[in-house]
């Protein structure tokens, strides 16, 4: 039998393939992979945080993020090329497309990662309307921080996570929601003089509840001034003033008569008026036509609560100052002493009243923070957890 021409070659090739594989080697699979902080297909994404693209078991070789219309979003590569983050805030009501590539330590490329997501459209907008103390202010050791919002906050926890109070001196303190539109922060004890305090509200993109979203961040800074405080003793009829722990002046004073007692507790000086109109019907006192009604303009008045209590000059009660209590709840001083105290006191100085039988309460003051024991105060935080 004759062997066809070429068969020996075929037989030789078959024998060679039997001894060594003729199959092409399988390509190596990259150990690297890519994830994004926003899942593919996500909708109504709040743009409060940057978009983060991360390479695992490798490094990123390219990241492209585009918004509607193909506008590229700038970003920054960090962590040795393993992490990329947007460097400008994402916008509301936009569709974003992500394309990212990575390779492993052997430079084997991973499959490209792509995703698309859409940011939220606010139902309404919310911002920080104002803060107290105002930026650049110097205040006394008892002044809490107050943050006022332009609309009520429904999701207090989500908003509070974006708030921070940053003292230059380590200071224990807590947030406490006074209402849906106001949150305060106070130190456990009085501030240390000379402390600089930075207040940040990173509200942009935060859902404050019901689709009401923050549209701007807010930041301010203030400073704590000297340690100044006053103690008013309604039984001794004196107002004693201290600076840096030392008594510097003891002033004769007259406090509220028995039917209108000056309330005991820590008040905070928060307004100063060279003169102001005072009417008894504005704080629940005698109404017009009733005995004890008054409507007069008095000089050098320092407001210490929102229930009608001031430290102010009253020439008509000089005869009683240091001897008896005849006012409707205010602290009355002579013209000379009242002017001295007015010039001396800082906004935020504590004025503690002692010896009265009626307490100052949270319903009475614009700054009631010090009427709340600290263990109870911290429970007013939306992020409070029992210890």
mmCIF file of C-alpha atoms in Angstrom:
data_model
loop_
_atom_site.group_PDB
_atom_site.id
_atom_site.type_symbol
_atom_site.label_atom_id
_atom_site.label_comp_id
_atom_site.label_asym_id
_atom_site.label_seq_id
_atom_site.Cartn_x
_atom_site.Cartn_y
_atom_site.Cartn_z
ATOM 1 C CA UNK A 1 0.000 0.000 0.000
ATOM 2 C CA UNK A 2 1.267 3.388 -0.958
ATOM 3 C CA UNK A 3 1.183 6.290 1.403
ATOM 4 C CA UNK A 4 -0.221 9.400 -0.146
ATOM 5 C CA UNK A 5 2.111 12.231 -0.696
ATOM 6 C CA UNK A 6 2.249 14.491 2.371
ATOM 7 C CA UNK A 7 0.963 11.929 4.865
ATOM 8 C CA UNK A 8 4.264 11.542 6.627
ATOM 9 C CA UNK A 9 4.146 15.279 7.377
ATOM 10 C CA UNK A 10 0.655 14.956 8.818
ATOM 11 C CA UNK A 11 1.680 11.994 10.894
ATOM 12 C CA UNK A 12 4.717 13.885 12.133
ATOM 13 C CA UNK A 13 2.654 16.908 13.037
ATOM 14 C CA UNK A 14 0.079 14.787 14.859
ATOM 15 C CA UNK A 15 2.873 13.088 16.777
ATOM 16 C CA UNK A 16 4.361 16.486 17.675
ATOM 17 C CA UNK A 17 0.978 17.773 18.899
ATOM 18 C CA UNK A 18 0.579 14.640 20.949
ATOM 19 C CA UNK A 19 3.850 15.329 22.671
ATOM 20 C CA UNK A 20 3.362 19.145 23.107
ATOM 21 C CA UNK A 21 0.155 21.145 23.100
ATOM 22 C CA UNK A 22 -0.623 23.060 19.923
ATOM 23 C CA UNK A 23 -3.337 25.164 21.704
ATOM 24 C CA UNK A 24 -2.573 28.937 22.237
ATOM 25 C CA UNK A 25 -2.027 29.742 25.948
ATOM 26 C CA UNK A 26 -5.086 31.311 27.660
ATOM 27 C CA UNK A 27 -4.671 35.068 28.333
ATOM 28 C CA UNK A 28 -3.980 35.936 31.942
ATOM 29 C CA UNK A 29 -6.870 37.404 33.917
ATOM 30 C CA UNK A 30 -6.132 40.672 35.693
ATOM 31 C CA UNK A 31 -6.300 40.622 39.480
ATOM 32 C CA UNK A 32 -7.444 44.263 39.438
ATOM 33 C CA UNK A 33 -11.026 45.477 39.622
ATOM 34 C CA UNK A 34 -12.777 48.858 39.873
ATOM 35 C CA UNK A 35 -15.686 50.073 42.009
ATOM 36 C CA UNK A 36 -17.467 53.435 42.260
ATOM 37 C CA UNK A 37 -19.029 55.045 45.322
ATOM 38 C CA UNK A 38 -22.321 55.462 43.448
ATOM 39 C CA UNK A 39 -23.861 52.257 42.040
ATOM 40 C CA UNK A 40 -24.640 51.945 38.352
ATOM 41 C CA UNK A 41 -28.216 52.984 37.616
ATOM 42 C CA UNK A 42 -28.695 54.927 40.856
ATOM 43 C CA UNK A 43 -31.241 57.745 40.717
ATOM 44 C CA UNK A 44 -32.031 60.727 42.941
ATOM 45 C CA UNK A 45 -28.473 60.682 44.278
ATOM 46 C CA UNK A 46 -27.777 63.483 46.733
ATOM 47 C CA UNK A 47 -24.604 65.296 45.594
ATOM 48 C CA UNK A 48 -23.399 65.902 49.139
ATOM 49 C CA UNK A 49 -20.301 63.708 48.806
ATOM 50 C CA UNK A 50 -17.667 63.480 46.062
ATOM 51 C CA UNK A 51 -17.801 60.655 43.537
ATOM 52 C CA UNK A 52 -15.002 58.193 44.341
ATOM 53 C CA UNK A 53 -13.576 55.586 41.941
ATOM 54 C CA UNK A 54 -11.365 52.925 43.557
ATOM 55 C CA UNK A 55 -9.009 50.313 42.111
ATOM 56 C CA UNK A 56 -8.662 47.077 44.062
ATOM 57 C CA UNK A 57 -5.445 44.972 43.783
ATOM 58 C CA UNK A 58 -4.160 47.407 41.195
ATOM 59 C CA UNK A 59 -3.985 51.020 40.079
ATOM 60 C CA UNK A 60 -6.212 53.199 37.943
ATOM 61 C CA UNK A 61 -4.935 53.959 34.448
ATOM 62 C CA UNK A 62 -7.734 56.281 33.373
ATOM 63 C CA UNK A 63 -10.953 57.765 34.766
ATOM 64 C CA UNK A 64 -13.411 59.846 32.772
ATOM 65 C CA UNK A 65 -16.573 61.282 34.285
ATOM 66 C CA UNK A 66 -18.886 63.332 32.117
ATOM 67 C CA UNK A 67 -22.126 65.145 32.841
ATOM 68 C CA UNK A 68 -24.976 65.984 30.486
ATOM 69 C CA UNK A 69 -23.600 67.396 27.257
ATOM 70 C CA UNK A 70 -20.256 65.642 27.659
ATOM 71 C CA UNK A 71 -18.776 68.113 30.115
ATOM 72 C CA UNK A 72 -15.819 66.497 31.842
ATOM 73 C CA UNK A 73 -15.775 66.542 35.651
ATOM 74 C CA UNK A 74 -12.343 67.283 37.152
ATOM 75 C CA UNK A 75 -10.863 64.889 39.682
ATOM 76 C CA UNK A 76 -7.753 64.016 41.633
ATOM 77 C CA UNK A 77 -5.788 60.762 41.746
ATOM 78 C CA UNK A 78 -4.530 59.832 45.222
ATOM 79 C CA UNK A 79 -3.402 56.851 47.310
ATOM 80 C CA UNK A 80 -0.692 55.845 44.862
ATOM 81 C CA UNK A 81 -3.095 55.775 41.935
ATOM 82 C CA UNK A 82 -5.663 53.593 43.667
ATOM 83 C CA UNK A 83 -8.265 56.286 44.318
ATOM 84 C CA UNK A 84 -9.811 59.033 42.179
ATOM 85 C CA UNK A 85 -12.224 61.643 43.569
ATOM 86 C CA UNK A 86 -14.108 64.546 42.025
ATOM 87 C CA UNK A 87 -12.665 67.905 43.052
ATOM 88 C CA UNK A 88 -15.797 69.960 42.384
ATOM 89 C CA UNK A 89 -19.293 69.258 43.743
ATOM 90 C CA UNK A 90 -21.665 67.263 41.606
ATOM 91 C CA UNK A 91 -24.641 69.246 40.360
ATOM 92 C CA UNK A 92 -28.322 68.692 40.954
ATOM 93 C CA UNK A 93 -30.541 67.194 38.216
ATOM 94 C CA UNK A 94 -27.678 65.802 36.119
ATOM 95 C CA UNK A 95 -26.887 62.435 34.553
ATOM 96 C CA UNK A 96 -23.267 61.365 35.040
ATOM 97 C CA UNK A 97 -21.379 58.711 33.083
ATOM 98 C CA UNK A 98 -18.287 57.013 34.490
ATOM 99 C CA UNK A 99 -15.608 55.134 32.535
ATOM 100 C CA UNK A 100 -12.623 53.770 34.440
ATOM 101 C CA UNK A 101 -9.728 51.432 33.645
ATOM 102 C CA UNK A 102 -7.200 49.740 35.929
ATOM 103 C CA UNK A 103 -4.326 47.283 35.776
ATOM 104 C CA UNK A 104 -2.773 44.917 38.288
ATOM 105 C CA UNK A 105 0.820 44.667 39.460
ATOM 106 C CA UNK A 106 1.767 42.722 36.296
ATOM 107 C CA UNK A 107 0.240 45.512 34.189
ATOM 108 C CA UNK A 108 -2.529 43.230 33.021
ATOM 109 C CA UNK A 109 -5.570 45.439 32.311
ATOM 110 C CA UNK A 110 -8.850 44.765 34.037
ATOM 111 C CA UNK A 111 -12.113 44.923 32.082
ATOM 112 C CA UNK A 112 -13.226 48.582 31.814
ATOM 113 C CA UNK A 113 -15.808 49.678 34.371
ATOM 114 C CA UNK A 114 -18.732 51.831 33.257
ATOM 115 C CA UNK A 115 -21.697 53.203 35.133
ATOM 116 C CA UNK A 116 -24.395 55.860 34.873
ATOM 117 C CA UNK A 117 -26.318 57.625 37.628
ATOM 118 C CA UNK A 118 -28.584 60.641 38.070
ATOM 119 C CA UNK A 119 -28.468 63.253 40.808
ATOM 120 C CA UNK A 120 -31.514 64.462 42.685
ATOM 121 C CA UNK A 121 -33.751 67.408 41.926
ATOM 122 C CA UNK A 122 -34.620 69.288 45.145
ATOM 123 C CA UNK A 123 -38.273 69.620 46.032
ATOM 124 C CA UNK A 124 -37.271 72.761 47.959
ATOM 125 C CA UNK A 125 -34.001 74.364 48.994
ATOM 126 C CA UNK A 126 -32.618 74.866 52.505
ATOM 127 C CA UNK A 127 -29.630 76.938 53.608
ATOM 128 C CA UNK A 128 -28.119 78.331 56.794
ATOM 129 C CA UNK A 129 -29.929 81.631 57.280
ATOM 130 C CA UNK A 130 -27.484 82.881 59.913
ATOM 131 C CA UNK A 131 -25.301 81.806 62.796
ATOM 132 C CA UNK A 132 -24.679 83.285 66.211
ATOM 133 C CA UNK A 133 -22.079 84.454 67.107
ATOM 134 C CA UNK A 134 -21.559 86.216 63.799
ATOM 135 C CA UNK A 135 -18.331 85.778 61.871
ATOM 136 C CA UNK A 136 -15.459 87.680 63.434
ATOM 137 C CA UNK A 137 -17.242 88.362 66.732
ATOM 138 C CA UNK A 138 -15.571 88.209 70.143
ATOM 139 C CA UNK A 139 -17.930 86.922 72.807
ATOM 140 C CA UNK A 140 -18.082 85.888 76.429
ATOM 141 C CA UNK A 141 -17.445 82.479 77.918
ATOM 142 C CA UNK A 142 -21.139 81.459 78.123
ATOM 143 C CA UNK A 143 -22.166 82.087 74.518
ATOM 144 C CA UNK A 144 -23.406 78.929 72.755
ATOM 145 C CA UNK A 145 -23.311 78.463 68.986
ATOM 146 C CA UNK A 146 -26.689 78.825 67.264
ATOM 147 C CA UNK A 147 -27.344 77.741 63.667
ATOM 148 C CA UNK A 148 -30.593 78.968 62.102
ATOM 149 C CA UNK A 149 -32.003 77.287 58.977
ATOM 150 C CA UNK A 150 -34.097 78.856 56.234
ATOM 151 C CA UNK A 151 -36.662 76.033 56.438
ATOM 152 C CA UNK A 152 -37.658 73.410 59.015
ATOM 153 C CA UNK A 153 -35.401 70.342 59.163
ATOM 154 C CA UNK A 154 -37.230 67.010 59.145
ATOM 155 C CA UNK A 155 -34.221 64.691 59.058
ATOM 156 C CA UNK A 156 -32.228 66.199 61.916
ATOM 157 C CA UNK A 157 -29.694 63.358 61.981
ATOM 158 C CA UNK A 158 -28.780 63.764 58.301
ATOM 159 C CA UNK A 159 -28.228 67.487 58.770
ATOM 160 C CA UNK A 160 -26.382 67.190 62.082
ATOM 161 C CA UNK A 161 -23.876 64.785 60.509
ATOM 162 C CA UNK A 162 -22.882 67.661 58.240
ATOM 163 C CA UNK A 163 -22.376 70.175 61.067
ATOM 164 C CA UNK A 164 -19.211 70.716 63.052
ATOM 165 C CA UNK A 165 -17.987 73.048 65.781
ATOM 166 C CA UNK A 166 -14.187 73.115 65.876
ATOM 167 C CA UNK A 167 -12.583 74.906 68.866
ATOM 168 C CA UNK A 168 -8.859 75.670 68.775
ATOM 169 C CA UNK A 169 -8.671 74.331 72.342
ATOM 170 C CA UNK A 170 -10.050 70.785 72.943
ATOM 171 C CA UNK A 171 -13.540 71.366 74.328
ATOM 172 C CA UNK A 172 -16.238 68.859 75.185
ATOM 173 C CA UNK A 173 -19.660 69.902 73.957
ATOM 174 C CA UNK A 174 -22.820 68.824 72.175
ATOM 175 C CA UNK A 175 -25.462 69.875 69.696
ATOM 176 C CA UNK A 176 -29.008 70.345 70.993
ATOM 177 C CA UNK A 177 -31.987 71.001 68.719
ATOM 178 C CA UNK A 178 -33.999 73.953 70.040
ATOM 179 C CA UNK A 179 -36.554 73.622 67.198
ATOM 180 C CA UNK A 180 -36.766 72.289 63.641
ATOM 181 C CA UNK A 181 -35.200 75.560 62.463
ATOM 182 C CA UNK A 182 -32.501 76.024 65.109
ATOM 183 C CA UNK A 183 -29.764 73.845 66.546
ATOM 184 C CA UNK A 184 -27.372 75.012 69.268
ATOM 185 C CA UNK A 185 -24.000 73.741 70.440
ATOM 186 C CA UNK A 186 -22.614 74.517 73.873
ATOM 187 C CA UNK A 187 -19.535 73.393 75.744
ATOM 188 C CA UNK A 188 -20.026 71.233 78.800
ATOM 189 C CA UNK A 189 -18.469 74.017 80.869
ATOM 190 C CA UNK A 190 -17.787 77.628 79.995
ATOM 191 C CA UNK A 191 -15.403 78.275 77.096
ATOM 192 C CA UNK A 192 -11.725 78.807 77.793
ATOM 193 C CA UNK A 193 -10.804 82.461 77.088
ATOM 194 C CA UNK A 194 -8.843 82.961 73.881
ATOM 195 C CA UNK A 195 -10.399 79.956 72.123
ATOM 196 C CA UNK A 196 -11.053 80.382 68.414
ATOM 197 C CA UNK A 197 -14.132 78.505 67.202
ATOM 198 C CA UNK A 198 -14.864 77.524 63.620
ATOM 199 C CA UNK A 199 -18.431 76.565 62.670
ATOM 200 C CA UNK A 200 -19.067 74.549 59.510
ATOM 201 C CA UNK A 201 -22.367 73.541 57.938
ATOM 202 C CA UNK A 202 -21.709 71.388 54.865
ATOM 203 C CA UNK A 203 -25.317 71.366 53.727
ATOM 204 C CA UNK A 204 -24.838 71.204 49.967
ATOM 205 C CA UNK A 205 -26.594 68.144 48.598
ATOM 206 C CA UNK A 206 -27.941 66.931 51.957
ATOM 207 C CA UNK A 207 -31.551 65.762 52.054
ATOM 208 C CA UNK A 208 -32.992 67.503 55.108
ATOM 209 C CA UNK A 209 -36.197 65.450 54.756
ATOM 210 C CA UNK A 210 -38.928 65.163 52.160
ATOM 211 C CA UNK A 211 -36.637 66.144 49.312
ATOM 212 C CA UNK A 212 -35.763 69.506 50.865
ATOM 213 C CA UNK A 213 -32.069 69.722 50.052
ATOM 214 C CA UNK A 214 -29.193 71.916 51.086
ATOM 215 C CA UNK A 215 -27.910 74.096 48.265
ATOM 216 C CA UNK A 216 -24.964 75.880 49.900
ATOM 217 C CA UNK A 217 -22.324 75.340 52.565
ATOM 218 C CA UNK A 218 -21.697 77.828 55.365
ATOM 219 C CA UNK A 219 -18.617 78.582 57.449
ATOM 220 C CA UNK A 220 -17.830 81.174 60.103
ATOM 221 C CA UNK A 221 -15.333 81.771 62.895
ATOM 222 C CA UNK A 222 -15.445 83.673 66.181
ATOM 223 C CA UNK A 223 -13.303 84.132 69.278
ATOM 224 C CA UNK A 224 -13.847 83.820 73.021
ATOM 225 C CA UNK A 225 -12.859 86.946 74.938
ATOM 226 C CA UNK A 226 -11.977 87.470 78.590
ATOM 227 C CA UNK A 227 -13.471 85.481 81.459
ATOM 228 C CA UNK A 228 -16.088 87.937 82.701
ATOM 229 C CA UNK A 229 -19.148 87.052 84.711
ATOM 230 C CA UNK A 230 -21.636 88.624 87.094
ATOM 231 C CA UNK A 231 -23.536 87.147 90.042
ATOM 232 C CA UNK A 232 -26.763 88.815 91.099
ATOM 233 C CA UNK A 233 -27.902 88.085 94.658
ATOM 234 C CA UNK A 234 -31.554 89.050 95.018
ATOM 235 C CA UNK A 235 -31.426 88.784 98.827
ATOM 236 C CA UNK A 236 -28.220 90.772 99.302
ATOM 237 C CA UNK A 237 -29.419 93.270 96.626
ATOM 238 C CA UNK A 238 -26.032 93.252 94.910
ATOM 239 C CA UNK A 239 -24.595 92.563 91.476
ATOM 240 C CA UNK A 240 -21.006 91.346 91.862
ATOM 241 C CA UNK A 241 -18.749 91.439 88.814
ATOM 242 C CA UNK A 242 -15.747 89.148 88.292
ATOM 243 C CA UNK A 243 -12.947 89.208 85.743
ATOM 244 C CA UNK A 244 -10.466 86.344 85.350
ATOM 245 C CA UNK A 245 -11.771 84.873 88.598
ATOM 246 C CA UNK A 246 -11.240 88.042 90.648
ATOM 247 C CA UNK A 247 -14.011 90.211 92.084
ATOM 248 C CA UNK A 248 -13.620 93.700 90.644
ATOM 249 C CA UNK A 249 -16.861 95.472 91.592
ATOM 250 C CA UNK A 250 -19.904 95.016 93.810
ATOM 251 C CA UNK A 251 -22.849 97.133 92.711
ATOM 252 C CA UNK A 252 -25.995 97.932 94.742
ATOM 253 C CA UNK A 253 -29.003 96.633 92.807
ATOM 254 C CA UNK A 254 -32.730 96.162 93.041
ATOM 255 C CA UNK A 255 -34.413 93.026 91.695
ATOM 256 C CA UNK A 256 -37.949 91.890 91.008
ATOM 257 C CA UNK A 257 -40.540 92.357 93.723
ATOM 258 C CA UNK A 258 -42.173 89.209 95.112
ATOM 259 C CA UNK A 259 -44.976 89.127 92.556
ATOM 260 C CA UNK A 260 -42.509 89.548 89.651
ATOM 261 C CA UNK A 261 -39.307 87.888 90.902
ATOM 262 C CA UNK A 262 -36.097 87.931 88.895
ATOM 263 C CA UNK A 263 -35.611 84.309 87.896
ATOM 264 C CA UNK A 264 -32.650 82.366 89.235
ATOM 265 C CA UNK A 265 -30.203 80.536 87.016
ATOM 266 C CA UNK A 266 -27.537 81.308 84.441
ATOM 267 C CA UNK A 267 -28.638 84.076 82.089
ATOM 268 C CA UNK A 268 -26.489 85.204 79.153
ATOM 269 C CA UNK A 269 -26.030 88.806 78.037
ATOM 270 C CA UNK A 270 -27.051 88.855 74.375
ATOM 271 C CA UNK A 271 -28.141 92.409 73.502
ATOM 272 C CA UNK A 272 -26.928 95.887 74.466
ATOM 273 C CA UNK A 273 -29.010 99.038 73.943
ATOM 274 C CA UNK A 274 -27.954 102.576 74.834
ATOM 275 C CA UNK A 275 -31.677 103.120 75.337
ATOM 276 C CA UNK A 276 -34.703 100.925 74.830
ATOM 277 C CA UNK A 277 -38.442 101.108 75.225
ATOM 278 C CA UNK A 278 -39.817 98.797 77.886
ATOM 279 C CA UNK A 279 -43.484 97.859 78.251
ATOM 280 C CA UNK A 280 -44.876 95.453 80.780
ATOM 281 C CA UNK A 281 -47.438 94.011 78.358
ATOM 282 C CA UNK A 282 -44.699 92.639 76.059
ATOM 283 C CA UNK A 283 -43.536 89.912 78.463
ATOM 284 C CA UNK A 284 -46.814 88.911 80.134
ATOM 285 C CA UNK A 285 -46.734 91.566 82.874
ATOM 286 C CA UNK A 286 -49.456 94.099 83.687
ATOM 287 C CA UNK A 287 -51.514 95.098 80.678
ATOM 288 C CA UNK A 288 -52.389 98.662 79.812
ATOM 289 C CA UNK A 289 -54.857 99.993 82.363
ATOM 290 C CA UNK A 290 -53.865 97.442 85.012
ATOM 291 C CA UNK A 291 -51.957 98.337 88.209
ATOM 292 C CA UNK A 292 -48.205 98.178 87.648
ATOM 293 C CA UNK A 293 -48.372 98.773 83.898
ATOM 294 C CA UNK A 294 -45.384 100.675 82.512
ATOM 295 C CA UNK A 295 -44.247 102.032 79.157
ATOM 296 C CA UNK A 296 -40.974 103.921 79.336
ATOM 297 C CA UNK A 297 -37.624 104.383 77.631
ATOM 298 C CA UNK A 298 -34.664 103.538 79.847
ATOM 299 C CA UNK A 299 -30.900 103.893 79.191
ATOM 300 C CA UNK A 300 -28.009 101.445 79.110
ATOM 301 C CA UNK A 301 -29.953 98.198 78.977
ATOM 302 C CA UNK A 302 -28.355 94.755 78.677
ATOM 303 C CA UNK A 303 -30.871 92.039 77.769
ATOM 304 C CA UNK A 304 -30.306 88.766 79.642
ATOM 305 C CA UNK A 305 -33.452 86.813 78.669
ATOM 306 C CA UNK A 306 -36.430 87.029 76.348
ATOM 307 C CA UNK A 307 -38.955 87.278 79.170
ATOM 308 C CA UNK A 308 -38.343 90.957 79.851
ATOM 309 C CA UNK A 309 -35.258 90.717 82.057
ATOM 310 C CA UNK A 310 -32.532 93.358 81.578
ATOM 311 C CA UNK A 311 -29.703 94.789 83.597
ATOM 312 C CA UNK A 312 -30.346 98.495 83.135
ATOM 313 C CA UNK A 313 -30.199 101.984 84.577
ATOM 314 C CA UNK A 314 -33.270 103.082 86.496
ATOM 315 C CA UNK A 315 -32.852 106.441 88.285
ATOM 316 C CA UNK A 316 -36.309 106.073 89.856
ATOM 317 C CA UNK A 317 -35.227 103.094 92.010
ATOM 318 C CA UNK A 318 -31.835 104.319 93.225
ATOM 319 C CA UNK A 319 -33.377 104.684 96.707
ATOM 320 C CA UNK A 320 -34.092 100.918 96.766
ATOM 321 C CA UNK A 321 -30.864 99.690 95.160
ATOM 322 C CA UNK A 322 -28.871 97.751 97.725
ATOM 323 C CA UNK A 323 -31.850 97.762 100.113
ATOM 324 C CA UNK A 324 -34.969 96.169 98.620
ATOM 325 C CA UNK A 325 -36.466 94.657 95.474
ATOM 326 C CA UNK A 326 -38.996 96.824 93.675
ATOM 327 C CA UNK A 327 -38.645 96.079 89.954
ATOM 328 C CA UNK A 328 -40.799 93.955 87.653
ATOM 329 C CA UNK A 329 -37.960 91.420 87.261
ATOM 330 C CA UNK A 330 -35.116 93.507 85.859
ATOM 331 C CA UNK A 331 -31.842 94.253 87.599
ATOM 332 C CA UNK A 332 -31.917 98.003 88.352
ATOM 333 C CA UNK A 333 -28.686 99.984 88.727
ATOM 334 C CA UNK A 334 -27.868 103.643 89.305
ATOM 335 C CA UNK A 335 -26.917 105.832 86.310
ATOM 336 C CA UNK A 336 -23.197 105.636 87.103
ATOM 337 C CA UNK A 337 -23.154 101.910 87.899
ATOM 338 C CA UNK A 338 -25.425 101.014 84.999
ATOM 339 C CA UNK A 339 -23.224 102.891 82.526
ATOM 340 C CA UNK A 340 -20.126 101.181 83.949
ATOM 341 C CA UNK A 341 -21.695 97.723 83.630
ATOM 342 C CA UNK A 342 -22.943 98.483 80.106
ATOM 343 C CA UNK A 343 -19.448 99.445 78.980
ATOM 344 C CA UNK A 344 -17.864 96.475 80.752
ATOM 345 C CA UNK A 345 -20.101 93.562 79.759
ATOM 346 C CA UNK A 346 -19.450 91.432 76.673
ATOM 347 C CA UNK A 347 -22.163 89.778 74.623
ATOM 348 C CA UNK A 348 -22.017 86.181 75.853
ATOM 349 C CA UNK A 349 -21.033 86.937 79.445
ATOM 350 C CA UNK A 350 -22.910 84.860 82.035
ATOM 351 C CA UNK A 351 -25.132 86.671 84.529
ATOM 352 C CA UNK A 352 -26.084 84.203 87.245
ATOM 353 C CA UNK A 353 -29.002 85.110 89.475
ATOM 354 C CA UNK A 354 -29.143 83.443 92.916
ATOM 355 C CA UNK A 355 -31.558 83.549 95.847
ATOM 356 C CA UNK A 356 -34.819 83.778 93.903
ATOM 357 C CA UNK A 357 -37.627 81.245 94.244
ATOM 358 C CA UNK A 358 -38.517 81.163 90.544
ATOM 359 C CA UNK A 359 -36.197 79.387 88.063
ATOM 360 C CA UNK A 360 -35.254 80.505 84.600
ATOM 361 C CA UNK A 361 -36.552 77.856 82.176
ATOM 362 C CA UNK A 362 -36.129 76.971 78.525
ATOM 363 C CA UNK A 363 -39.391 78.807 77.829
ATOM 364 C CA UNK A 364 -38.053 82.095 79.189
ATOM 365 C CA UNK A 365 -34.827 82.776 77.419
ATOM 366 C CA UNK A 366 -33.366 83.314 74.000
ATOM 367 C CA UNK A 367 -30.314 81.470 75.354
ATOM 368 C CA UNK A 368 -31.661 78.841 77.763
ATOM 369 C CA UNK A 369 -28.807 76.378 77.180
ATOM 370 C CA UNK A 370 -27.346 76.673 80.684
ATOM 371 C CA UNK A 371 -30.696 75.940 82.319
ATOM 372 C CA UNK A 372 -30.443 72.372 80.967
ATOM 373 C CA UNK A 373 -28.138 69.964 82.852
ATOM 374 C CA UNK A 374 -25.432 68.758 80.486
ATOM 375 C CA UNK A 375 -26.474 65.089 80.775
ATOM 376 C CA UNK A 376 -29.892 66.140 79.493
ATOM 377 C CA UNK A 377 -28.504 68.625 76.995
ATOM 378 C CA UNK A 378 -26.638 65.951 75.039
ATOM 379 C CA UNK A 379 -29.887 64.030 74.618
ATOM 380 C CA UNK A 380 -31.100 66.892 72.445
ATOM 381 C CA UNK A 381 -28.645 65.827 69.759
ATOM 382 C CA UNK A 382 -30.187 63.891 66.872
ATOM 383 C CA UNK A 383 -27.139 61.615 67.004
ATOM 384 C CA UNK A 384 -27.322 60.942 70.736
ATOM 385 C CA UNK A 385 -26.681 57.366 71.815
ATOM 386 C CA UNK A 386 -27.029 56.289 75.416
ATOM 387 C CA UNK A 387 -23.664 55.453 76.939
#
